[in-house]
Amino acid sequence: MASLVFLLSGTAFAAVNINTASQSELESLQGIGPSKAKAIIEYREKNGSFVSVDDLGKVGGIGSGTIKQLRDVVTAEVEKSAEAPVKQE
């Protein structure tokens, strides 16, 4: 029975997108407190979207141990902008 509960709970899990996550969503991640969450948001506002989870290493205070811990629960998906250039004919 316990394995069934584990399998069912895994299907409802959604990874946190570090490119769009709010401060509170980032803080919900193990190892990410208010200051690291704020640093992630400030980094992406200044430098643009993260290309991969490994880019978190560019954020002050986040090292390889934290990245390893987060790798299975975060994603770095880039959303397509609604302001994409329109081809004119």
CSV table of C-alpha atoms in Angstrom, one decimal:
chain,number,residue,atom,x,y,z
A,1,MET,CA,0.0,0.0,0.0
A,2,ALA,CA,2.8,2.4,0.9
A,3,SER,CA,4.4,2.0,-2.5
A,4,LEU,CA,1.0,2.7,-4.2
A,5,VAL,CA,0.7,6.0,-2.3
A,6,PHE,CA,4.3,6.9,-3.3
A,7,LEU,CA,3.6,6.2,-6.9
A,8,LEU,CA,0.3,8.2,-6.9
A,9,SER,CA,1.9,11.1,-5.1
A,10,GLY,CA,4.7,11.3,-7.7
A,11,THR,CA,2.2,11.8,-10.5
A,12,ALA,CA,0.9,15.0,-9.0
A,13,PHE,CA,4.4,16.5,-8.6
A,14,ALA,CA,5.4,19.5,-10.8
A,15,ALA,CA,8.9,20.8,-10.9
A,16,VAL,CA,9.5,24.4,-10.0
A,17,ASN,CA,10.6,26.5,-12.9
A,18,ILE,CA,13.5,28.7,-11.7
A,19,ASN,CA,12.8,31.1,-14.6
A,20,THR,CA,9.2,31.9,-13.5
A,21,ALA,CA,9.0,30.9,-9.8
A,22,SER,CA,7.9,33.4,-7.3
A,23,GLN,CA,9.9,34.1,-4.1
A,24,SER,CA,7.5,31.9,-2.1
A,25,GLU,CA,7.8,29.0,-4.7
A,26,LEU,CA,11.6,29.2,-4.5
A,27,GLU,CA,11.5,29.3,-0.7
A,28,SER,CA,9.4,26.1,-0.7
A,29,LEU,CA,12.5,24.2,-2.1
A,30,GLN,CA,14.7,22.5,0.4
A,31,GLY,CA,17.9,24.5,0.9
A,32,ILE,CA,16.5,27.7,-0.5
A,33,GLY,CA,15.6,30.4,2.1
A,34,PRO,CA,14.5,34.0,1.6
A,35,SER,CA,17.9,35.3,0.8
A,36,LYS,CA,18.8,32.7,-1.8
A,37,ALA,CA,15.3,33.0,-3.4
A,38,LYS,CA,15.8,36.7,-3.6
A,39,ALA,CA,19.2,36.2,-5.2
A,40,ILE,CA,17.8,33.8,-7.8
A,41,ILE,CA,15.1,36.3,-8.8
A,42,GLU,CA,17.6,39.3,-8.9
A,43,TYR,CA,20.0,37.2,-11.0
A,44,ARG,CA,17.4,36.3,-13.6
A,45,GLU,CA,16.1,39.9,-13.7
A,46,LYS,CA,19.6,41.2,-14.4
A,47,ASN,CA,20.9,38.4,-16.6
A,48,GLY,CA,17.8,36.9,-18.2
A,49,SER,CA,16.5,33.3,-18.0
A,50,PHE,CA,18.6,30.4,-16.8
A,51,VAL,CA,19.5,28.1,-19.6
A,52,SER,CA,19.9,25.1,-17.3
A,53,VAL,CA,19.7,24.1,-13.6
A,54,ASP,CA,23.5,24.3,-13.5
A,55,ASP,CA,23.3,28.0,-14.1
A,56,LEU,CA,22.1,28.3,-10.5
A,57,GLY,CA,25.8,28.1,-9.7
A,58,LYS,CA,26.2,31.6,-11.1
A,59,VAL,CA,24.0,32.9,-8.2
A,60,GLY,CA,25.9,34.0,-5.1
A,61,GLY,CA,25.4,31.6,-2.2
A,62,ILE,CA,24.4,28.6,-4.3
A,63,GLY,CA,27.0,25.9,-4.7
A,64,SER,CA,27.2,22.5,-6.3
A,65,GLY,CA,25.7,20.8,-3.2
A,66,THR,CA,22.5,22.8,-3.5
A,67,ILE,CA,22.3,22.3,-7.2
A,68,LYS,CA,22.7,18.5,-6.8
A,69,GLN,CA,19.9,18.6,-4.1
A,70,LEU,CA,17.6,20.6,-6.4
A,71,ARG,CA,18.3,18.9,-9.7
A,72,ASP,CA,15.3,16.6,-9.6
A,73,VAL,CA,12.8,19.2,-8.3
A,74,VAL,CA,13.5,22.2,-10.5
A,75,THR,CA,13.5,23.0,-14.2
A,76,ALA,CA,14.9,25.8,-16.3
A,77,GLU,CA,12.2,26.0,-18.9
A,78,VAL,CA,12.2,29.2,-20.9
A,79,GLU,CA,8.7,30.4,-21.8
A,80,LYS,CA,8.2,31.8,-25.3
A,81,SER,CA,7.6,35.5,-25.2
A,82,ALA,CA,4.3,36.9,-26.4
A,83,GLU,CA,6.3,39.7,-27.9
A,84,ALA,CA,8.0,37.6,-30.6
A,85,PRO,CA,8.8,39.6,-33.7
A,86,VAL,CA,6.0,39.4,-36.3
A,87,LYS,CA,7.0,38.7,-39.8
A,88,GLN,CA,5.7,41.3,-42.2
A,89,GLU,CA,5.1,40.6,-45.8
